[in-house]
């Protein structure tokens, strides 16, 4: 396997001078990742997932159909225009066969469009937009790990009938979509939403929102947030003593990397949805220990999903006997998805890979037995029960 790191400048240079580190005669199978290698998501789904993809290529044997596998990774700087420019350059210069992960929703949507236009496989672990399996769906595009429907639905499954919820939600599309889905789950599970507040992205002081939630009489306070906002919400809720007062905290999306930064004391008791946990099985532990040797941290679900989808793609290429995207996409849907990551996995017509999900609860410091022992699995949820309903799909490949 040859790995090439591209920057936007290198991509432009490649277009000008026809740069290629591998002679054309070798005819490599080219995989490429445009992701965040230096910004907000670089640890959660950027550099970490690049390592996971490299591991999958190495474990496969670095060749497929007798051809070497070349892997390119580049920093799209969280800019959709940079992502599109990189990918268009790869299409014309590198003859890329598959995009294996693009983080950040706008960048992923832009990348999928380029891939669809050029009959290229696109695989997404680090992007959660439902648009990728609805209006953007194609025979050659796949969403592997999570989405904005399954995560709020999952955390709602841990509730008890009759519980009252109060939601603190970030005020933009991500938050609104998550809140809508979590609210529906609360109603479906026999709960009650007693109130909600929206806050502007980038808020530092959540005291007024937390006081409103605390006095609401809610049994559960849900944080629909991400990144530094979520970290501040969790820290400040601990300082306000909300968990100690008997109110349970929940959030649809929380990564091991964030728990490590927060510490168990601040995050203990918080419930979330997990698509994978490194300690869920002997096979998951074996992969995760190898990953930790390479990256220094245990993998989260996005990293594990990146490995799984890369390995599945390479198996499909081998089984199809070609890299032609539509033939490979058809074979990907035919082959079973059952590995250390995917429990009961299968790929739907819209390209969504469905697998069992978990409700995880952050352990207390006393419950934790060592480094990275952050979650206990309190419930396993069959993937089909929380997946986006096909009857609501706008994907042209779905028969209704």
Coordinates of C-alpha atoms in Angstrom, one line a residue:
X1 CA 0.0 0.0 0.0
X2 CA 1.2 3.5 -0.8
X3 CA -0.3 6.4 1.1
X4 CA -0.2 9.9 -0.2
X5 CA -1.0 13.0 1.8
X6 CA -2.5 15.8 -0.3
X7 CA -3.1 19.4 0.6
X8 CA -5.2 21.7 -1.6
X9 CA -2.0 23.2 -3.0
X10 CA -0.7 19.7 -3.9
X11 CA -3.9 18.9 -5.6
X12 CA -3.6 22.0 -7.8
X13 CA 0.0 21.2 -8.5
X14 CA -1.0 17.6 -9.5
X15 CA -3.5 19.0 -12.0
X16 CA -0.8 21.3 -13.5
X17 CA 2.1 18.8 -13.8
X18 CA 0.4 15.4 -13.8
X19 CA 2.1 14.4 -10.5
X20 CA 1.7 10.7 -9.6
X21 CA 3.9 8.9 -7.1
X22 CA 3.1 5.5 -8.6
X23 CA 3.9 4.6 -12.2
X24 CA 0.8 4.2 -14.4
X25 CA 1.9 0.8 -15.3
X26 CA 1.2 -0.5 -11.8
X27 CA -2.5 0.5 -12.2
X28 CA -3.3 0.8 -8.5
X29 CA -6.7 0.7 -7.0
X30 CA -7.0 4.2 -5.5
X31 CA -8.9 5.0 -2.3
X32 CA -9.1 8.5 -1.0
X33 CA -10.3 10.4 2.2
X34 CA -11.0 14.1 2.4
X35 CA -11.4 14.9 6.1
X36 CA -10.5 17.2 8.9
X37 CA -6.8 16.6 9.7
X38 CA -6.1 19.8 11.7
X39 CA -9.4 21.2 13.1
X40 CA -12.3 20.5 15.4
X41 CA -13.0 16.9 14.2
X42 CA -9.4 15.8 13.5
X43 CA -9.2 13.6 16.6
X44 CA -12.7 12.2 16.6
X45 CA -13.0 11.4 12.9
X46 CA -10.1 12.8 11.0
X47 CA -6.6 11.4 11.8
X48 CA -8.1 8.6 13.8
X49 CA -10.2 7.3 11.0
X50 CA -7.3 7.6 8.5
X51 CA -5.4 5.2 10.8
X52 CA -8.3 2.8 10.8
X53 CA -8.6 2.8 7.0
X54 CA -4.9 2.2 6.7
X55 CA -5.2 -0.8 9.0
X56 CA -8.0 -2.2 6.9
X57 CA -6.0 -1.9 3.7
X58 CA -3.0 -3.6 5.4
X59 CA -5.1 -6.3 6.9
X60 CA -6.6 -7.0 3.5
X61 CA -3.1 -7.5 2.1
X62 CA -2.4 -4.2 0.4
X63 CA -3.5 -5.6 -3.0
X64 CA -6.8 -6.5 -4.6
X65 CA -7.3 -8.2 -7.9
X66 CA -3.5 -8.4 -8.2
X67 CA -3.2 -4.6 -8.1
X68 CA -1.6 -2.5 -5.4
X69 CA -3.9 -0.4 -3.3
X70 CA -2.9 3.3 -3.1
X71 CA -4.4 5.4 -0.3
X72 CA -4.7 9.2 -0.3
X73 CA -5.7 11.4 2.6
X74 CA -6.1 15.1 2.6
X75 CA -7.2 18.0 4.9
X76 CA -10.4 19.6 3.5
X77 CA -10.1 22.2 6.2
X78 CA -13.9 21.7 6.9
X79 CA -14.6 23.6 3.7
X80 CA -17.0 22.0 1.2
X81 CA -15.4 23.9 -1.7
X82 CA -11.9 22.6 -0.8
X83 CA -13.4 19.1 -0.4
X84 CA -15.0 19.3 -3.9
X85 CA -11.8 20.6 -5.5
X86 CA -9.7 17.9 -4.0
X87 CA -12.1 15.1 -5.1
X88 CA -12.4 16.5 -8.6
X89 CA -8.6 16.6 -8.9
X90 CA -8.4 13.0 -7.7
X91 CA -11.0 11.9 -10.2
X92 CA -9.2 13.5 -13.1
X93 CA -5.6 12.9 -12.1
X94 CA -5.5 9.9 -9.7
X95 CA -8.5 8.1 -11.2
X96 CA -9.8 7.4 -7.7
X97 CA -11.9 4.3 -7.4
X98 CA -13.6 5.0 -4.0
X99 CA -14.0 7.8 -1.5
X100 CA -13.6 6.2 1.9
X101 CA -15.0 8.8 4.3
X102 CA -15.6 12.5 4.2
X103 CA -16.4 14.3 7.4
X104 CA -18.6 17.4 8.0
X105 CA -22.1 17.3 6.4
X106 CA -21.7 20.0 3.8
X107 CA -18.4 18.6 2.6
X108 CA -19.8 15.0 2.6
X109 CA -22.8 16.1 0.5
X110 CA -20.5 17.9 -2.0
X111 CA -18.2 14.9 -2.2
X112 CA -21.1 12.5 -2.7
X113 CA -22.4 14.6 -5.6
X114 CA -19.0 14.5 -7.3
X115 CA -18.7 10.7 -6.7
X116 CA -22.3 10.1 -8.1
X117 CA -21.5 12.2 -11.2
X118 CA -18.4 10.2 -11.9
X119 CA -19.6 6.7 -11.1
X120 CA -17.3 6.3 -8.0
X121 CA -18.0 4.5 -4.8
X122 CA -18.5 6.8 -1.8
X123 CA -18.5 5.5 1.8
X124 CA -19.4 7.6 4.8
X125 CA -18.7 6.8 8.5
X126 CA -18.0 10.3 9.8
X127 CA -21.0 12.1 8.4
X128 CA -24.6 11.7 9.7
X129 CA -26.8 13.6 7.3
X130 CA -30.0 11.9 6.2
X131 CA -29.6 13.6 2.9
X132 CA -26.9 11.1 2.0
X133 CA -29.4 8.3 2.0
X134 CA -32.4 10.3 0.7
X135 CA -31.9 12.9 -2.1
X136 CA -28.2 12.0 -2.5
X137 CA -28.6 8.2 -2.6
X138 CA -27.2 6.2 -5.5
X139 CA -26.3 2.6 -6.3
X140 CA -22.7 3.5 -5.4
X141 CA -23.1 5.4 -2.1
X142 CA -23.2 4.0 1.4
X143 CA -23.6 5.4 4.9
X144 CA -22.1 3.0 7.5
X145 CA -22.1 4.1 11.1
X146 CA -24.8 6.6 12.2
X147 CA -27.2 9.3 11.2
X148 CA -29.2 12.1 12.8
X149 CA -32.3 9.8 13.0
X150 CA -30.8 6.8 14.7
X151 CA -28.8 8.6 17.4
X152 CA -31.7 10.4 19.1
X153 CA -34.0 7.4 18.6
X154 CA -31.5 5.2 20.3
X155 CA -31.0 7.3 23.5
X156 CA -34.7 7.6 23.9
X157 CA -35.0 3.8 24.1
X158 CA -33.5 3.8 27.6
X159 CA -36.3 5.8 29.0
X160 CA -38.9 4.4 31.3
X161 CA -42.7 4.8 30.5
X162 CA -44.0 8.0 32.0
X163 CA -40.7 9.8 32.3
X164 CA -40.7 13.5 31.8
X165 CA -38.0 15.1 29.6
X166 CA -36.6 18.6 29.1
X167 CA -34.4 19.4 26.1
X168 CA -31.6 21.9 25.7
X169 CA -31.0 22.2 22.0
X170 CA -28.5 24.0 19.8
X171 CA -30.3 26.4 17.4
X172 CA -29.4 25.2 13.9
X173 CA -30.4 22.5 11.5
X174 CA -28.5 19.7 13.3
X175 CA -30.2 20.4 16.6
X176 CA -33.7 20.9 15.2
X177 CA -33.5 17.6 13.3
X178 CA -32.2 15.7 16.4
X179 CA -34.9 17.3 18.6
X180 CA -37.7 16.4 16.3
X181 CA -36.6 12.8 16.3
X182 CA -36.0 12.6 20.0
X183 CA -39.3 14.2 20.7
X184 CA -41.1 11.6 18.6
X185 CA -39.3 8.8 20.4
X186 CA -40.3 10.2 23.8
X187 CA -43.9 10.2 22.7
X188 CA -43.6 6.7 21.2
X189 CA -42.1 5.3 24.5
X190 CA -44.9 6.8 26.7
X191 CA -42.9 9.7 28.0
X192 CA -43.7 13.4 28.1
X193 CA -41.8 16.5 26.9
X194 CA -42.3 19.1 29.6
X195 CA -40.2 21.8 28.0
X196 CA -37.3 22.8 25.8
X197 CA -35.0 25.7 25.1
X198 CA -32.8 26.6 22.2
X199 CA -29.4 28.2 22.6
X200 CA -27.1 29.9 20.0
X201 CA -24.2 27.9 18.7
X202 CA -21.0 28.8 20.6
X203 CA -22.6 29.6 23.9
X204 CA -20.2 29.6 26.9
X205 CA -22.5 30.2 29.8
X206 CA -25.4 27.7 30.1
X207 CA -26.5 28.6 33.6
X208 CA -29.9 30.1 32.7
X209 CA -30.7 27.1 30.5
X210 CA -29.7 24.6 33.2
X211 CA -31.7 26.5 35.9
X212 CA -34.8 26.3 33.7
X213 CA -34.2 22.6 33.1
X214 CA -33.6 21.9 36.7
X215 CA -36.8 23.6 37.8
X216 CA -38.9 22.0 35.1
X217 CA -39.7 18.8 37.1
X218 CA -38.2 16.7 34.4
X219 CA -36.8 13.3 35.2
X220 CA -34.4 13.5 32.2
X221 CA -32.5 16.5 30.8
X222 CA -31.4 15.9 27.2
X223 CA -28.6 17.8 25.6
X224 CA -28.9 18.1 21.9
X225 CA -25.5 19.5 21.2
X226 CA -22.0 18.7 20.1
X227 CA -18.3 19.7 20.3
X228 CA -17.3 22.3 22.8
X229 CA -20.9 23.3 23.5
X230 CA -21.7 19.8 24.7
X231 CA -18.6 19.7 26.8
X232 CA -19.5 23.0 28.5
X233 CA -23.1 21.8 29.1
X234 CA -21.9 18.6 30.7
X235 CA -19.3 20.4 32.9
X236 CA -21.7 23.0 34.0
X237 CA -24.5 20.6 34.7
X238 CA -22.1 18.7 37.0
X239 CA -21.2 22.0 38.8
X240 CA -24.9 22.8 39.2
X241 CA -25.4 19.3 40.8
X242 CA -28.1 18.2 38.4
X243 CA -27.2 14.5 38.5
X244 CA -26.8 14.6 42.3
X245 CA -30.4 16.0 42.5
X246 CA -31.7 12.9 40.8
X247 CA -32.2 14.2 37.3
X248 CA -30.7 11.9 34.6
X249 CA -28.7 13.4 31.8
X250 CA -28.8 12.1 28.2
X251 CA -27.3 13.2 24.9
X252 CA -27.7 11.5 21.4
X253 CA -24.0 11.8 20.5
X254 CA -21.0 11.4 22.8
X255 CA -17.6 10.1 21.9
X256 CA -14.9 8.4 24.0
X257 CA -12.5 11.2 23.1
X258 CA -14.9 13.7 24.8
X259 CA -15.3 11.5 27.9
X260 CA -11.6 11.3 28.2
X261 CA -11.3 15.1 28.1
X262 CA -14.2 15.7 30.5
X263 CA -13.2 13.0 33.1
X264 CA -15.6 10.4 34.6
X265 CA -16.4 12.6 37.6
X266 CA -18.1 15.2 35.4
X267 CA -19.7 12.9 32.8
X268 CA -20.7 9.9 35.0
X269 CA -24.3 8.7 34.6
X270 CA -24.7 10.4 31.2
X271 CA -26.5 8.2 28.7
X272 CA -26.0 8.2 25.0
X273 CA -26.3 6.1 21.8
X274 CA -23.4 4.1 20.6
X275 CA -22.9 2.4 17.3
X276 CA -19.8 0.6 18.6
X277 CA -17.9 0.3 21.9
X278 CA -14.4 -1.1 22.0
X279 CA -15.2 -3.5 24.8
X280 CA -18.4 -4.9 23.3
X281 CA -16.9 -8.3 22.3
X282 CA -13.6 -10.1 22.2
X283 CA -13.3 -9.3 18.5
X284 CA -13.9 -5.6 19.2
X285 CA -11.3 -5.6 22.0
X286 CA -8.7 -7.3 19.7
X287 CA -9.1 -4.7 17.0
X288 CA -9.2 -1.8 19.5
X289 CA -6.0 -2.9 21.2
X290 CA -4.2 -2.9 17.8
X291 CA -5.7 0.5 17.0
X292 CA -4.5 1.9 20.3
X293 CA -1.0 0.7 19.6
X294 CA -1.1 2.7 16.3
X295 CA -3.0 5.8 17.4
X296 CA -2.6 6.0 21.2
X297 CA -6.3 5.9 22.0
X298 CA -9.1 3.4 21.8
X299 CA -11.3 3.8 18.6
X300 CA -14.7 5.3 18.7
X301 CA -17.6 4.2 16.5
X302 CA -16.6 6.4 13.6
X303 CA -13.1 4.9 13.5
X304 CA -14.4 1.3 13.8
X305 CA -17.0 2.0 11.1
X306 CA -14.3 3.4 8.8
X307 CA -12.3 0.2 9.1
X308 CA -15.4 -2.0 8.6
X309 CA -16.6 -0.2 5.4
X310 CA -13.2 -0.1 3.9
X311 CA -12.8 -3.9 4.4
X312 CA -16.3 -4.6 3.1
X313 CA -15.6 -2.5 -0.1
X314 CA -12.3 -4.4 -0.8
X315 CA -14.1 -7.8 -0.2
X316 CA -16.8 -6.6 -2.7
X317 CA -14.2 -5.6 -5.3
X318 CA -12.6 -9.1 -5.0
X319 CA -15.9 -10.8 -5.2
X320 CA -17.1 -8.7 -8.2
X321 CA -13.8 -9.2 -10.0
X322 CA -13.8 -5.5 -11.0
X323 CA -13.5 -2.0 -9.6
X324 CA -16.4 -0.8 -11.8
X325 CA -18.5 1.1 -9.2
X326 CA -22.0 -0.2 -10.0
X327 CA -20.9 -3.8 -10.0
X328 CA -19.0 -3.3 -6.7
X329 CA -22.0 -1.5 -5.2
X330 CA -24.3 -4.4 -6.1
X331 CA -21.9 -6.9 -4.6
X332 CA -21.6 -4.8 -1.4
X333 CA -25.4 -5.1 -1.0
X334 CA -25.2 -8.9 -1.6
X335 CA -22.4 -9.7 0.8
X336 CA -23.3 -10.1 4.5
X337 CA -21.9 -7.5 6.9
X338 CA -20.8 -9.3 10.1
X339 CA -17.6 -8.3 11.7
X340 CA -16.2 -6.9 15.0
X341 CA -18.1 -3.6 14.3
X342 CA -21.4 -4.6 12.7
X343 CA -23.7 -6.9 14.7
X344 CA -26.6 -8.1 12.5
X345 CA -25.4 -5.8 9.7
X346 CA -27.1 -5.5 6.3
X347 CA -27.3 -2.8 3.6
X348 CA -30.6 -1.4 2.5
X349 CA -31.6 -0.2 -1.0
X350 CA -30.9 3.4 0.1
X351 CA -27.3 2.5 0.9
X352 CA -27.7 2.7 4.7
X353 CA -25.9 -0.1 6.5
X354 CA -28.1 -1.2 9.3
X355 CA -26.6 -2.7 12.5
X356 CA -27.5 -3.1 16.1
X357 CA -27.0 0.0 18.3
X358 CA -26.4 0.3 22.0
X359 CA -27.4 2.6 24.9
X360 CA -24.3 3.4 26.8
X361 CA -24.0 5.0 30.2
X362 CA -20.8 6.7 31.4
X363 CA -19.4 4.9 34.4
X364 CA -18.5 6.4 37.7
X365 CA -14.8 6.6 38.6
X366 CA -15.5 3.7 41.0
X367 CA -17.0 1.6 38.3
X368 CA -14.2 2.1 35.8
X369 CA -11.5 -0.6 35.9
X370 CA -8.9 1.2 33.9
X371 CA -7.9 3.6 31.1
X372 CA -10.7 4.0 28.5
X373 CA -13.2 1.9 30.5
X374 CA -15.8 4.6 30.1
X375 CA -19.2 3.0 29.2
X376 CA -21.4 0.3 30.4
X377 CA -23.9 -1.0 27.8
X378 CA -27.3 -0.8 29.4
X379 CA -29.4 -1.9 26.3
X380 CA -28.9 -3.4 22.9
X381 CA -31.3 -2.1 20.2
X382 CA -32.0 -4.0 17.0
X383 CA -30.9 -1.7 14.2
X384 CA -34.1 -2.1 12.2
X385 CA -36.1 -0.8 15.1
X386 CA -34.4 2.6 15.2
X387 CA -33.4 3.1 11.5
X388 CA -34.9 5.8 9.4
X389 CA -38.1 4.3 8.0
X390 CA -37.9 3.3 4.3
X391 CA -41.5 4.3 3.8
X392 CA -40.4 7.9 4.5
X393 CA -37.4 7.7 2.2
X394 CA -37.1 10.0 -0.8
X395 CA -34.3 7.8 -2.3
X396 CA -35.1 6.9 -5.9
X397 CA -33.8 3.3 -5.3
X398 CA -36.5 2.5 -2.7
X399 CA -39.6 0.7 -3.8
X400 CA -42.7 1.8 -1.8

